[in-house]
Each structure stands twice: as C-alpha cells, then as structure tokens.
PDB file of C-alpha atoms and ligand atoms in Angstrom:
ATOM      1  CA  UNK A   1     103.503  68.197 103.755  1.00  0.00           C
ATOM      2  CA  UNK A   2      99.950  69.311 104.518  1.00  0.00           C
ATOM      3  CA  UNK A   3      97.078  68.647 102.116  1.00  0.00           C
ATOM      4  CA  UNK A   4      95.966  71.503  99.830  1.00  0.00           C
ATOM      5  CA  UNK A   5      93.482  73.715 101.648  1.00  0.00           C
ATOM      6  CA  UNK A   6      92.979  76.900  99.619  1.00  0.00           C
ATOM      7  CA  UNK A   7      90.535  75.831  96.922  1.00  0.00           C
ATOM      8  CA  UNK A   8      87.306  77.246  98.305  1.00  0.00           C
ATOM      9  CA  UNK A   9      85.697  80.715  98.497  1.00  0.00           C
ATOM     10  CA  UNK A  10      86.059  81.085 102.268  1.00  0.00           C
ATOM     11  CA  UNK A  11      89.822  80.426 102.435  1.00  0.00           C
ATOM     12  CA  UNK A  12      90.452  82.487  99.313  1.00  0.00           C
ATOM     13  CA  UNK A  13      88.612  85.517 100.740  1.00  0.00           C
ATOM     14  CA  UNK A  14      90.495  85.110 104.025  1.00  0.00           C
ATOM     15  CA  UNK A  15      93.854  85.275 102.246  1.00  0.00           C
ATOM     16  CA  UNK A  16      92.810  88.172  99.996  1.00  0.00           C
ATOM     17  CA  UNK A  17      91.593  90.186 102.983  1.00  0.00           C
ATOM     18  CA  UNK A  18      94.630  89.429 105.114  1.00  0.00           C
ATOM     19  CA  UNK A  19      96.839  91.022 102.442  1.00  0.00           C
ATOM     20  CA  UNK A  20      94.366  93.666 101.161  1.00  0.00           C
ATOM     21  CA  UNK A  21      94.900  92.184  97.724  1.00  0.00           C
ATOM     22  CA  UNK A  22      93.531  94.182  94.787  1.00  0.00           C
ATOM     23  CA  UNK A  23      92.788  92.191  91.609  1.00  0.00           C
ATOM     24  CA  UNK A  24      94.669  93.426  88.548  1.00  0.00           C
ATOM     25  CA  UNK A  25      92.516  93.109  85.475  1.00  0.00           C
ATOM     26  CA  UNK A  26      95.513  93.598  83.190  1.00  0.00           C
ATOM     27  CA  UNK A  27      97.037  90.357  84.517  1.00  0.00           C
ATOM     28  CA  UNK A  28      93.952  88.217  83.808  1.00  0.00           C
ATOM     29  CA  UNK A  29      93.469  87.337  87.470  1.00  0.00           C
ATOM     30  CA  UNK A  30      90.612  84.895  88.012  1.00  0.00           C
ATOM     31  CA  UNK A  31      91.440  82.595  90.888  1.00  0.00           C
ATOM     32  CA  UNK A  32      90.061  79.075  91.162  1.00  0.00           C
ATOM     33  CA  UNK A  33      87.772  78.433  94.118  1.00  0.00           C
ATOM     34  CA  UNK A  34      86.441  74.963  93.257  1.00  0.00           C
ATOM     35  CA  UNK A  35      88.035  71.778  94.596  1.00  0.00           C
ATOM     36  CA  UNK A  36      86.481  69.544  91.933  1.00  0.00           C
ATOM     37  CA  UNK A  37      87.962  71.592  89.115  1.00  0.00           C
ATOM     38  CA  UNK A  38      91.373  71.667  90.795  1.00  0.00           C
ATOM     39  CA  UNK A  39      91.306  67.894  91.286  1.00  0.00           C
ATOM     40  CA  UNK A  40      90.271  67.400  87.665  1.00  0.00           C
ATOM     41  CA  UNK A  41      93.210  69.464  86.405  1.00  0.00           C
ATOM     42  CA  UNK A  42      95.718  67.580  88.561  1.00  0.00           C
ATOM     43  CA  UNK A  43      94.315  64.222  87.519  1.00  0.00           C
ATOM     44  CA  UNK A  44      94.260  65.157  83.788  1.00  0.00           C
ATOM     45  CA  UNK A  45      97.894  66.251  84.045  1.00  0.00           C
ATOM     46  CA  UNK A  46      98.773  62.770  85.446  1.00  0.00           C
ATOM     47  CA  UNK A  47     101.322  64.153  87.866  1.00  0.00           C
ATOM     48  CA  UNK A  48     103.481  61.745  89.832  1.00  0.00           C
ATOM     49  CA  UNK A  49     106.226  62.104  92.438  1.00  0.00           C
ATOM     50  CA  UNK A  50     108.773  61.765  89.596  1.00  0.00           C
ATOM     51  CA  UNK A  51     107.575  64.928  87.892  1.00  0.00           C
ATOM     52  CA  UNK A  52     108.931  68.418  87.657  1.00  0.00           C
ATOM     53  CA  UNK A  53     106.056  70.816  86.952  1.00  0.00           C
ATOM     54  CA  UNK A  54     106.122  74.373  85.665  1.00  0.00           C
ATOM     55  CA  UNK A  55     103.123  76.397  86.804  1.00  0.00           C
ATOM     56  CA  UNK A  56     102.353  79.655  85.027  1.00  0.00           C
ATOM     57  CA  UNK A  57     100.615  82.279  87.173  1.00  0.00           C
ATOM     58  CA  UNK A  58     100.151  80.693  90.615  1.00  0.00           C
ATOM     59  CA  UNK A  59      97.960  83.563  91.915  1.00  0.00           C
ATOM     60  CA  UNK A  60      97.626  83.013  95.667  1.00  0.00           C
ATOM     61  CA  UNK A  61      98.963  79.460  95.336  1.00  0.00           C
ATOM     62  CA  UNK A  62      95.715  77.503  95.221  1.00  0.00           C
ATOM     63  CA  UNK A  63      96.713  75.097  92.450  1.00  0.00           C
ATOM     64  CA  UNK A  64     100.377  75.291  93.440  1.00  0.00           C
ATOM     65  CA  UNK A  65      99.516  73.498  96.688  1.00  0.00           C
ATOM     66  CA  UNK A  66      97.911  70.647  94.703  1.00  0.00           C
ATOM     67  CA  UNK A  67     100.894  70.489  92.347  1.00  0.00           C
ATOM     68  CA  UNK A  68     103.425  70.486  95.187  1.00  0.00           C
ATOM     69  CA  UNK A  69     101.474  67.721  96.898  1.00  0.00           C
ATOM     70  CA  UNK A  70     101.453  65.538  93.754  1.00  0.00           C
ATOM     71  CA  UNK A  71     104.818  66.323  92.098  1.00  0.00           C
ATOM     72  CA  UNK A  72     108.495  66.006  92.977  1.00  0.00           C
ATOM     73  CA  UNK A  73     109.206  69.650  92.309  1.00  0.00           C
ATOM     74  CA  UNK A  74     107.337  72.754  91.158  1.00  0.00           C
ATOM     75  CA  UNK A  75     108.515  76.077  89.764  1.00  0.00           C
ATOM     76  CA  UNK A  76     105.758  78.697  89.682  1.00  0.00           C
ATOM     77  CA  UNK A  77     106.226  81.904  87.668  1.00  0.00           C
ATOM     78  CA  UNK A  78     104.127  84.877  88.791  1.00  0.00           C
ATOM     79  CA  UNK A  79     104.330  88.386  87.304  1.00  0.00           C
ATOM     80  CA  UNK A  80     102.407  90.286  90.024  1.00  0.00           C
ATOM     81  CA  UNK A  81     104.792  91.251  92.824  1.00  0.00           C
ATOM     82  CA  UNK A  82     101.856  91.880  95.171  1.00  0.00           C
ATOM     83  CA  UNK A  83     101.275  88.118  95.146  1.00  0.00           C
ATOM     84  CA  UNK A  84     104.801  87.170  96.221  1.00  0.00           C
ATOM     85  CA  UNK A  85     104.373  87.727 100.007  1.00  0.00           C
ATOM     86  CA  UNK A  86     101.037  85.907  99.786  1.00  0.00           C
ATOM     87  CA  UNK A  87     102.690  82.932  98.062  1.00  0.00           C
ATOM     88  CA  UNK A  88     105.444  82.878 100.693  1.00  0.00           C
ATOM     89  CA  UNK A  89     102.684  82.495 103.263  1.00  0.00           C
ATOM     90  CA  UNK A  90     100.409  79.983 101.500  1.00  0.00           C
ATOM     91  CA  UNK A  91     103.301  77.815 100.284  1.00  0.00           C
ATOM     92  CA  UNK A  92     105.389  77.808 103.465  1.00  0.00           C
ATOM     93  CA  UNK A  93     104.518  74.170 104.169  1.00  0.00           C
ATOM     94  CA  UNK A  94     105.530  73.095 100.664  1.00  0.00           C
ATOM     95  CA  UNK A  95     109.313  72.851 100.499  1.00  0.00           C
ATOM     96  CA  UNK A  96     109.447  71.568  96.905  1.00  0.00           C
ATOM     97  CA  UNK A  97     108.141  74.828  95.358  1.00  0.00           C
ATOM     98  CA  UNK A  98     110.164  77.740  93.977  1.00  0.00           C
ATOM     99  CA  UNK A  99     108.321  80.942  93.079  1.00  0.00           C
ATOM    100  CA  UNK A 100     109.841  83.243  90.456  1.00  0.00           C
ATOM    101  CA  UNK A 101     108.547  86.805  90.251  1.00  0.00           C
ATOM    102  CA  UNK A 102     108.860  87.117  86.463  1.00  0.00           C
ATOM    103  CA  UNK A 103     106.970  87.497  83.214  1.00  0.00           C
ATOM    104  CA  UNK A 104     106.598  83.983  81.803  1.00  0.00           C
ATOM    105  CA  UNK A 105     107.115  85.307  78.280  1.00  0.00           C
ATOM    106  CA  UNK A 106     110.643  86.346  79.288  1.00  0.00           C
ATOM    107  CA  UNK A 107     111.652  83.236  81.214  1.00  0.00           C
ATOM    108  CA  UNK A 108     114.199  80.813  79.747  1.00  0.00           C
ATOM    109  CA  UNK A 109     112.072  77.685  80.229  1.00  0.00           C
ATOM    110  CA  UNK A 110     114.603  75.408  78.536  1.00  0.00           C
ATOM    111  CA  UNK A 111     117.102  76.441  81.223  1.00  0.00           C
ATOM    112  CA  UNK A 112     114.535  75.601  83.928  1.00  0.00           C
ATOM    113  CA  UNK A 113     114.067  72.139  82.404  1.00  0.00           C
ATOM    114  CA  UNK A 114     117.853  71.679  82.266  1.00  0.00           C
ATOM    115  CA  UNK A 115     118.373  72.768  85.851  1.00  0.00           C
ATOM    116  CA  UNK A 116     115.388  71.112  87.482  1.00  0.00           C
ATOM    117  CA  UNK A 117     114.688  68.103  85.258  1.00  0.00           C
ATOM    118  CA  UNK A 118     118.038  67.190  83.678  1.00  0.00           C
ATOM    119  CA  UNK A 119     116.745  68.521  80.371  1.00  0.00           C
ATOM    120  CA  UNK A 120     114.009  65.874  80.252  1.00  0.00           C
ATOM    121  CA  UNK A 121     110.484  66.774  79.038  1.00  0.00           C
ATOM    122  CA  UNK A 122     108.491  68.727  81.610  1.00  0.00           C
ATOM    123  CA  UNK A 123     104.803  69.054  82.419  1.00  0.00           C
ATOM    124  CA  UNK A 124     103.247  72.492  82.314  1.00  0.00           C
ATOM    125  CA  UNK A 125     100.079  73.086  84.316  1.00  0.00           C
ATOM    126  CA  UNK A 126      98.233  76.386  84.661  1.00  0.00           C
ATOM    127  CA  UNK A 127      95.073  78.342  84.962  1.00  0.00           C
ATOM    128  CA  UNK A 128      96.361  80.666  82.269  1.00  0.00           C
ATOM    129  CA  UNK A 129      96.047  84.437  82.087  1.00  0.00           C
ATOM    130  CA  UNK A 130      93.774  84.433  79.019  1.00  0.00           C
ATOM    131  CA  UNK A 131      95.226  87.582  77.442  1.00  0.00           C
ATOM    132  CA  UNK A 132      98.468  85.756  76.558  1.00  0.00           C
ATOM    133  CA  UNK A 133      97.263  82.186  75.959  1.00  0.00           C
ATOM    134  CA  UNK A 134      98.519  81.927  72.378  1.00  0.00           C
ATOM    135  CA  UNK A 135     102.011  83.414  72.904  1.00  0.00           C
ATOM    136  CA  UNK A 136     102.499  81.166  75.951  1.00  0.00           C
ATOM    137  CA  UNK A 137     101.446  77.956  74.187  1.00  0.00           C
ATOM    138  CA  UNK A 138     103.250  78.736  70.936  1.00  0.00           C
ATOM    139  CA  UNK A 139     106.365  79.824  72.858  1.00  0.00           C
ATOM    140  CA  UNK A 140     106.391  76.457  74.624  1.00  0.00           C
ATOM    141  CA  UNK A 141     106.005  74.481  71.396  1.00  0.00           C
ATOM    142  CA  UNK A 142     108.149  76.536  69.066  1.00  0.00           C
ATOM    143  CA  UNK A 143     111.050  77.106  71.431  1.00  0.00           C
ATOM    144  CA  UNK A 144     113.602  74.479  72.252  1.00  0.00           C
ATOM    145  CA  UNK A 145     111.694  73.616  75.429  1.00  0.00           C
ATOM    146  CA  UNK A 146     111.361  69.888  76.165  1.00  0.00           C
ATOM    147  CA  UNK A 147     107.646  69.450  76.834  1.00  0.00           C
ATOM    148  CA  UNK A 148     105.738  66.297  77.747  1.00  0.00           C
ATOM    149  CA  UNK A 149     102.310  67.827  78.197  1.00  0.00           C
ATOM    150  CA  UNK A 150     100.539  71.120  78.798  1.00  0.00           C
ATOM    151  CA  UNK A 151      97.369  70.968  80.890  1.00  0.00           C
ATOM    152  CA  UNK A 152      95.757  74.371  81.081  1.00  0.00           C
ATOM    153  CA  UNK A 153      92.602  76.329  81.744  1.00  0.00           C
ATOM    154  CA  UNK A 154      91.870  78.548  78.752  1.00  0.00           C
ATOM    155  CA  UNK A 155      88.926  80.465  77.332  1.00  0.00           C
ATOM    156  CA  UNK A 156      86.417  77.876  76.077  1.00  0.00           C
ATOM    157  CA  UNK A 157      86.427  79.320  72.569  1.00  0.00           C
ATOM    158  CA  UNK A 158      90.212  78.998  72.411  1.00  0.00           C
ATOM    159  CA  UNK A 159      90.067  75.357  73.602  1.00  0.00           C
ATOM    160  CA  UNK A 160      87.587  74.671  70.797  1.00  0.00           C
ATOM    161  CA  UNK A 161      89.857  76.350  68.255  1.00  0.00           C
ATOM    162  CA  UNK A 162      92.771  74.183  69.348  1.00  0.00           C
ATOM    163  CA  UNK A 163      90.785  70.983  68.913  1.00  0.00           C
ATOM    164  CA  UNK A 164      88.774  71.350  65.676  1.00  0.00           C
ATOM    165  CA  UNK A 165      89.504  70.320  62.089  1.00  0.00           C
ATOM    166  CA  UNK A 166      88.517  71.789  58.697  1.00  0.00           C
ATOM    167  CA  UNK A 167      84.901  72.630  57.959  1.00  0.00           C
ATOM    168  CA  UNK A 168      84.216  74.560  61.149  1.00  0.00           C
ATOM    169  CA  UNK A 169      84.379  78.300  61.716  1.00  0.00           C
ATOM    170  CA  UNK A 170      86.722  77.840  64.688  1.00  0.00           C
ATOM    171  CA  UNK A 171      89.332  76.112  62.483  1.00  0.00           C
ATOM    172  CA  UNK A 172      92.401  78.267  61.910  1.00  0.00           C
ATOM    173  CA  UNK A 173      96.126  78.792  62.295  1.00  0.00           C
ATOM    174  CA  UNK A 174      95.980  77.999  66.037  1.00  0.00           C
ATOM    175  CA  UNK A 175      94.253  74.629  65.406  1.00  0.00           C
ATOM    176  CA  UNK A 176      96.938  73.629  62.920  1.00  0.00           C
ATOM    177  CA  UNK A 177      99.855  74.844  65.030  1.00  0.00           C
ATOM    178  CA  UNK A 178      98.613  73.053  68.151  1.00  0.00           C
ATOM    179  CA  UNK A 179      97.798  69.845  66.268  1.00  0.00           C
ATOM    180  CA  UNK A 180     101.200  69.821  64.550  1.00  0.00           C
ATOM    181  CA  UNK A 181     102.914  69.711  67.928  1.00  0.00           C
ATOM    182  CA  UNK A 182     100.415  67.923  70.161  1.00  0.00           C
ATOM    183  CA  UNK A 183      97.299  65.838  70.616  1.00  0.00           C
ATOM    184  CA  UNK A 184      94.582  68.077  72.114  1.00  0.00           C
ATOM    185  CA  UNK A 185      91.945  66.739  74.484  1.00  0.00           C
ATOM    186  CA  UNK A 186      89.300  68.877  76.173  1.00  0.00           C
ATOM    187  CA  UNK A 187      89.100  67.619  79.760  1.00  0.00           C
ATOM    188  CA  UNK A 188      86.181  69.717  81.038  1.00  0.00           C
ATOM    189  CA  UNK A 189      84.172  72.857  80.518  1.00  0.00           C
ATOM    190  CA  UNK A 190      84.307  75.080  83.576  1.00  0.00           C
ATOM    191  CA  UNK A 191      81.572  77.567  84.527  1.00  0.00           C
ATOM    192  CA  UNK A 192      82.364  81.135  85.623  1.00  0.00           C
ATOM    193  CA  UNK A 193      81.254  80.509  89.221  1.00  0.00           C
ATOM    194  CA  UNK A 194      84.331  78.337  89.811  1.00  0.00           C
ATOM    195  CA  UNK A 195      86.492  81.498  89.767  1.00  0.00           C
ATOM    196  CA  UNK A 196      86.901  84.637  91.830  1.00  0.00           C
ATOM    197  CA  UNK A 197      86.221  87.110  90.307  1.00  0.00           C
ATOM    198  CA  UNK A 198      84.029  85.439  87.666  1.00  0.00           C
ATOM    199  CA  UNK A 199      85.402  85.723  84.129  1.00  0.00           C
ATOM    200  CA  UNK A 200      83.028  87.120  81.482  1.00  0.00           C
ATOM    201  CA  UNK A 201      83.835  84.253  79.111  1.00  0.00           C
ATOM    202  CA  UNK A 202      83.396  80.483  79.346  1.00  0.00           C
ATOM    203  CA  UNK A 203      86.436  78.403  80.303  1.00  0.00           C
ATOM    204  CA  UNK A 204      87.713  74.903  79.579  1.00  0.00           C
ATOM    205  CA  UNK A 205      90.573  72.701  80.673  1.00  0.00           C
ATOM    206  CA  UNK A 206      92.552  71.312  77.758  1.00  0.00           C
ATOM    207  CA  UNK A 207      95.417  68.842  77.790  1.00  0.00           C
ATOM    208  CA  UNK A 208      97.938  68.992  74.966  1.00  0.00           C
ATOM    209  CA  UNK A 209     100.111  65.897  74.844  1.00  0.00           C
ATOM    210  CA  UNK A 210     103.232  66.520  72.808  1.00  0.00           C
ATOM    211  CA  UNK A 211     103.679  64.204  69.793  1.00  0.00           C
ATOM    212  CA  UNK A 212     106.855  62.099  69.889  1.00  0.00           C
ATOM    213  CA  UNK A 213     107.252  63.088  66.231  1.00  0.00           C
ATOM    214  CA  UNK A 214     105.118  65.490  64.171  1.00  0.00           C
ATOM    215  CA  UNK A 215     102.159  63.738  62.515  1.00  0.00           C
ATOM    216  CA  UNK A 216     103.174  65.006  59.057  1.00  0.00           C
ATOM    217  CA  UNK A 217     106.474  65.210  57.248  1.00  0.00           C
ATOM    218  CA  UNK A 218     107.291  68.674  56.067  1.00  0.00           C
ATOM    219  CA  UNK A 219     110.585  69.830  54.560  1.00  0.00           C
ATOM    220  CA  UNK A 220     110.329  73.391  55.873  1.00  0.00           C
ATOM    221  CA  UNK A 221     108.246  73.818  59.043  1.00  0.00           C
ATOM    222  CA  UNK A 222     108.597  77.604  59.110  1.00  0.00           C
ATOM    223  CA  UNK A 223     107.422  77.917  55.522  1.00  0.00           C
ATOM    224  CA  UNK A 224     104.395  75.720  56.281  1.00  0.00           C
ATOM    225  CA  UNK A 225     103.358  78.046  59.109  1.00  0.00           C
ATOM    226  CA  UNK A 226     103.813  81.096  56.879  1.00  0.00           C
ATOM    227  CA  UNK A 227     101.587  79.419  54.301  1.00  0.00           C
ATOM    228  CA  UNK A 228      99.021  78.562  56.983  1.00  0.00           C
ATOM    229  CA  UNK A 229      98.954  82.145  58.294  1.00  0.00           C
ATOM    230  CA  UNK A 230      98.604  83.494  54.754  1.00  0.00           C
ATOM    231  CA  UNK A 231      95.688  81.122  54.078  1.00  0.00           C
ATOM    232  CA  UNK A 232      93.746  82.198  57.155  1.00  0.00           C
ATOM    233  CA  UNK A 233      94.592  85.908  57.043  1.00  0.00           C
ATOM    234  CA  UNK A 234      92.048  86.279  54.308  1.00  0.00           C
ATOM    235  CA  UNK A 235      89.680  83.490  55.165  1.00  0.00           C
ATOM    236  CA  UNK A 236      87.076  84.335  52.590  1.00  0.00           C
ATOM    237  CA  UNK A 237      89.518  84.486  49.689  1.00  0.00           C
ATOM    238  CA  UNK A 238      90.772  81.524  47.713  1.00  0.00           C
ATOM    239  CA  UNK A 239      93.972  79.795  48.774  1.00  0.00           C
ATOM    240  CA  UNK A 240      95.672  81.152  45.618  1.00  0.00           C
ATOM    241  CA  UNK A 241      94.752  84.756  46.479  1.00  0.00           C
ATOM    242  CA  UNK A 242      95.679  84.354  50.121  1.00  0.00           C
ATOM    243  CA  UNK A 243      99.146  83.094  49.213  1.00  0.00           C
ATOM    244  CA  UNK A 244      99.576  85.727  46.536  1.00  0.00           C
ATOM    245  CA  UNK A 245      98.603  88.622  48.824  1.00  0.00           C
ATOM    246  CA  UNK A 246     100.761  87.586  51.780  1.00  0.00           C
ATOM    247  CA  UNK A 247     103.610  89.884  52.784  1.00  0.00           C
ATOM    248  CA  UNK A 248     105.344  86.864  54.354  1.00  0.00           C
ATOM    249  CA  UNK A 249     105.570  84.949  51.049  1.00  0.00           C
ATOM    250  CA  UNK A 250     107.055  85.795  47.677  1.00  0.00           C
ATOM    251  CA  UNK A 251     105.716  83.128  45.333  1.00  0.00           C
ATOM    252  CA  UNK A 252     104.556  84.269  41.903  1.00  0.00           C
ATOM    253  CA  UNK A 253     101.001  83.727  40.710  1.00  0.00           C
ATOM    254  CA  UNK A 254     101.986  81.025  38.220  1.00  0.00           C
ATOM    255  CA  UNK A 255     104.044  79.133  40.762  1.00  0.00           C
ATOM    256  CA  UNK A 256     101.107  79.196  43.179  1.00  0.00           C
ATOM    257  CA  UNK A 257      98.764  77.855  40.507  1.00  0.00           C
ATOM    258  CA  UNK A 258     101.223  75.135  39.527  1.00  0.00           C
ATOM    259  CA  UNK A 259     101.571  73.956  43.134  1.00  0.00           C
ATOM    260  CA  UNK A 260      97.830  73.960  43.822  1.00  0.00           C
ATOM    261  CA  UNK A 261      97.297  71.885  40.689  1.00  0.00           C
ATOM    262  CA  UNK A 262     100.182  69.530  41.444  1.00  0.00           C
ATOM    263  CA  UNK A 263      98.626  68.812  44.838  1.00  0.00           C
ATOM    264  CA  UNK A 264      95.362  67.925  43.125  1.00  0.00           C
ATOM    265  CA  UNK A 265      93.333  70.743  44.766  1.00  0.00           C
ATOM    266  CA  UNK A 266      90.569  72.522  42.854  1.00  0.00           C
ATOM    267  CA  UNK A 267      91.643  75.945  41.522  1.00  0.00           C
ATOM    268  CA  UNK A 268      89.201  77.914  43.699  1.00  0.00           C
ATOM    269  CA  UNK A 269      89.851  75.989  46.943  1.00  0.00           C
ATOM    270  CA  UNK A 270      89.989  78.011  50.170  1.00  0.00           C
ATOM    271  CA  UNK A 271      92.757  77.549  52.690  1.00  0.00           C
ATOM    272  CA  UNK A 272      90.257  76.813  55.442  1.00  0.00           C
ATOM    273  CA  UNK A 273      89.327  73.543  53.672  1.00  0.00           C
ATOM    274  CA  UNK A 274      92.825  72.067  53.932  1.00  0.00           C
ATOM    275  CA  UNK A 275      93.948  69.553  56.541  1.00  0.00           C
ATOM    276  CA  UNK A 276      97.377  69.613  58.194  1.00  0.00           C
ATOM    277  CA  UNK A 277      98.482  66.831  55.824  1.00  0.00           C
ATOM    278  CA  UNK A 278      97.413  68.938  52.850  1.00  0.00           C
ATOM    279  CA  UNK A 279      99.257  72.031  54.125  1.00  0.00           C
ATOM    280  CA  UNK A 280     102.353  69.841  54.508  1.00  0.00           C
ATOM    281  CA  UNK A 281     101.946  68.507  50.948  1.00  0.00           C
ATOM    282  CA  UNK A 282     101.497  72.051  49.637  1.00  0.00           C
ATOM    283  CA  UNK A 283     104.653  73.219  51.422  1.00  0.00           C
ATOM    284  CA  UNK A 284     106.676  70.263  50.167  1.00  0.00           C
ATOM    285  CA  UNK A 285     105.490  70.962  46.625  1.00  0.00           C
ATOM    286  CA  UNK A 286     106.659  74.586  46.875  1.00  0.00           C
ATOM    287  CA  UNK A 287     110.033  73.290  48.055  1.00  0.00           C
ATOM    288  CA  UNK A 288     110.262  70.647  45.333  1.00  0.00           C
ATOM    289  CA  UNK A 289     111.561  73.140  42.779  1.00  0.00           C
TER     290      UNK A 289
HETATM  291  N1  SAM B   1      96.693  79.800  89.386  1.00  0.00           N
HETATM  292  C1  SAM B   1      95.833  80.742  90.082  1.00  0.00           C
HETATM  293  C2  SAM B   1      94.481  80.121  90.304  1.00  0.00           C
HETATM  294  O1  SAM B   1      94.139  79.214  89.551  1.00  0.00           O
HETATM  295  O2  SAM B   1      93.767  80.516  91.209  1.00  0.00           O
HETATM  296  C3  SAM B   1      95.698  82.071  89.323  1.00  0.00           C
HETATM  297  C4  SAM B   1      95.280  81.990  87.879  1.00  0.00           C
HETATM  298  S1  SAM B   1      94.947  83.543  87.133  1.00  0.00           S
HETATM  299  C5  SAM B   1      93.827  83.061  85.845  1.00  0.00           C
HETATM  300  C6  SAM B   1      96.375  83.922  86.160  1.00  0.00           C
HETATM  301  C7  SAM B   1      97.640  84.255  86.949  1.00  0.00           C
HETATM  302  O3  SAM B   1      98.692  84.548  86.038  1.00  0.00           O
HETATM  303  C8  SAM B   1      97.523  85.489  87.838  1.00  0.00           C
HETATM  304  O4  SAM B   1      98.056  85.201  89.112  1.00  0.00           O
HETATM  305  C9  SAM B   1      98.345  86.551  87.123  1.00  0.00           C
HETATM  306  O5  SAM B   1      98.895  87.533  87.984  1.00  0.00           O
HETATM  307  C10 SAM B   1      99.405  85.687  86.462  1.00  0.00           C
HETATM  308  N2  SAM B   1     100.039  86.296  85.262  1.00  0.00           N
HETATM  309  C11 SAM B   1      99.490  87.141  84.371  1.00  0.00           C
HETATM  310  N3  SAM B   1     100.354  87.454  83.403  1.00  0.00           N
HETATM  311  C12 SAM B   1     101.500  86.764  83.677  1.00  0.00           C
HETATM  312  C13 SAM B   1     102.780  86.690  83.047  1.00  0.00           C
HETATM  313  N4  SAM B   1     103.035  87.348  81.914  1.00  0.00           N
HETATM  314  N5  SAM B   1     103.727  85.908  83.601  1.00  0.00           N
HETATM  315  C14 SAM B   1     103.464  85.225  84.766  1.00  0.00           C
HETATM  316  N6  SAM B   1     102.282  85.268  85.409  1.00  0.00           N
HETATM  317  C15 SAM B   1     101.305  86.024  84.867  1.00  0.00           C
END
C-alpha cells in the first residue's frame, strides 16, 4: 500500500481539475489540504491495524488514504455521486476501503459494525459536513450502534458546546447529551486555511470516547432528555416554567414544584444551572411517584 499523498493544495487541485469537480455548498464540502491536521486526526483517533473505521464524507479521499494506511478496514460513506469516480481513482491502491454512495443519515451503521467488525465497537473518524453535525453524532450515540470513539472535525463553536459545563453560555442540550454518552476532548483548533474552499467559521477536532457505562444513573433516559430539552428551550425562564410550558412533558405545576423542592433546588433555579447529575436526580424524582 502506498503512503497517503493527497493532503496538500497542489495534489488536491490536480484531482479537482482532472475531474472538473464543482463544490456543492449544500453538502458542506471543505476538503482538508494540511498534512499536519490530517496526521493529528489520525493520531487522536488512535487507529491500529486491528481497527475497522467508518469515515463519513470522504470527499476526494484525502483522509481516507490515511485511514486505510493505519486501519485494518475502512468503510467511507459519501453522498455526492460526483465524488465516486474520483474516489475510485484516488483509492485504487488501497484495497481495504469500501466506498458507499449513500446519505449517512440513512445508513444502517449497526449492520456495518456487525458485518465488518463482528458487532464490536467501531471507531468513527470524519471531517464532518457541518450542516448535519448534531444529527450524525446523536444518531451514533442514540442508536444501537456499538461505538468506541468518534474523532471528528466540527465547527469550533459546536466543539465548545460539546465540552462545557454549567455556567457558560455555550452549555446546553448538546453538552449534556454528548457528556452522557462520552468523554469529550478537544484535540486541536484548526484555521480556515487548512481547507479548500475555506469555511467561514472556525473549526476544531474533537474526540468523543464512549463511556463504558453512563456517568449517572437514570431510571428513564428518554424522559431525562425531554426534561433537558424543555429546560433549554426557554433558557431565560425558570426550570419550573420551562418544564411547565413544554409540549413534550405533561407534569402539573404542583408536581413540578414538589420535585424541584425534593431535589433541594431553589424555587427560581434555571435549567441552565443544573449539572448532568442534577438532571438525572430530577428525572428520578419525577419517576419516584
Ligand atoms: N473528508 C474530506 C476531507 O476531509 O477532505 C471531505 C470533508 S467535507 C467537510 C464533508 C464531506 O461529506 C463531503 O465530501 C460531502 O459531500 C460529504 N457529505 C455531506 N453530506 C453527507 C451525507 N449526508 N452523507 C454522507 N456524506 C455527506
């Protein structure tokens, strides 16, 4: 297998010109053209020759070459059919890669893990299309997919939101969902000039390492996430009002007040002040009756 060779502006332009490739804005296409960033992603993902890796959005195959070189096997899912002949070309030397021309949001990833990794936890690595970051990540965690880690390039602001705790303006439903399932670690901030074309927003690589078991015990996971969404839907309202006004919940005012008191929270507390542990305690208290 030959060493990866695509991760620079010259080679990328050569490939794009050879195929008259036109960037599709609607697919969030910003291709990586920086070797250091590519190496950092591969090293943060800790890929070995034992690993099966799922890549989301291979583009022209720049990172796919690195993944194929480091892993046992790679499946890369690309929505843009114009990229398929390009990938056939750039990945011809890499026999351990399968490219699927599909929308990742419609792929049965559990089946991929069953077929290619005996159902064992997989590693996901991607320079994500930013317009669907949250549905991709939540789909991976909330589905039945066995996941070991997710190492991805995302919008910097989104990486921050995944990592923070209460008391910051970035803290929200995404922070709590990600932290319930995984340990987030921001690997690097990545400037716009590492991509072609340059994105208008800052980017960061984040690694999410799946918890062996959730860090809190909650009787009804789905209810906890409904409560979390209700609390952040109306950020500037009190927790009691947020829960009362939610269309996803049907607790009465008195019940809400009883639970808030039983948890030892002040009456006027806002949802944004609660930790994951406190949301779990709140949920368990609602379920206690
Ligand atoms: N991995 C390449 C790189 O780093 O140079 C390209 C990354 S680019 C930010 C995102 C890629 O995801 C594009 O190739 C785009 O066509 C693809 N994509 C966008 N939406 C997708 C979807 N729903 N399913 C699969 N791939 C998608």
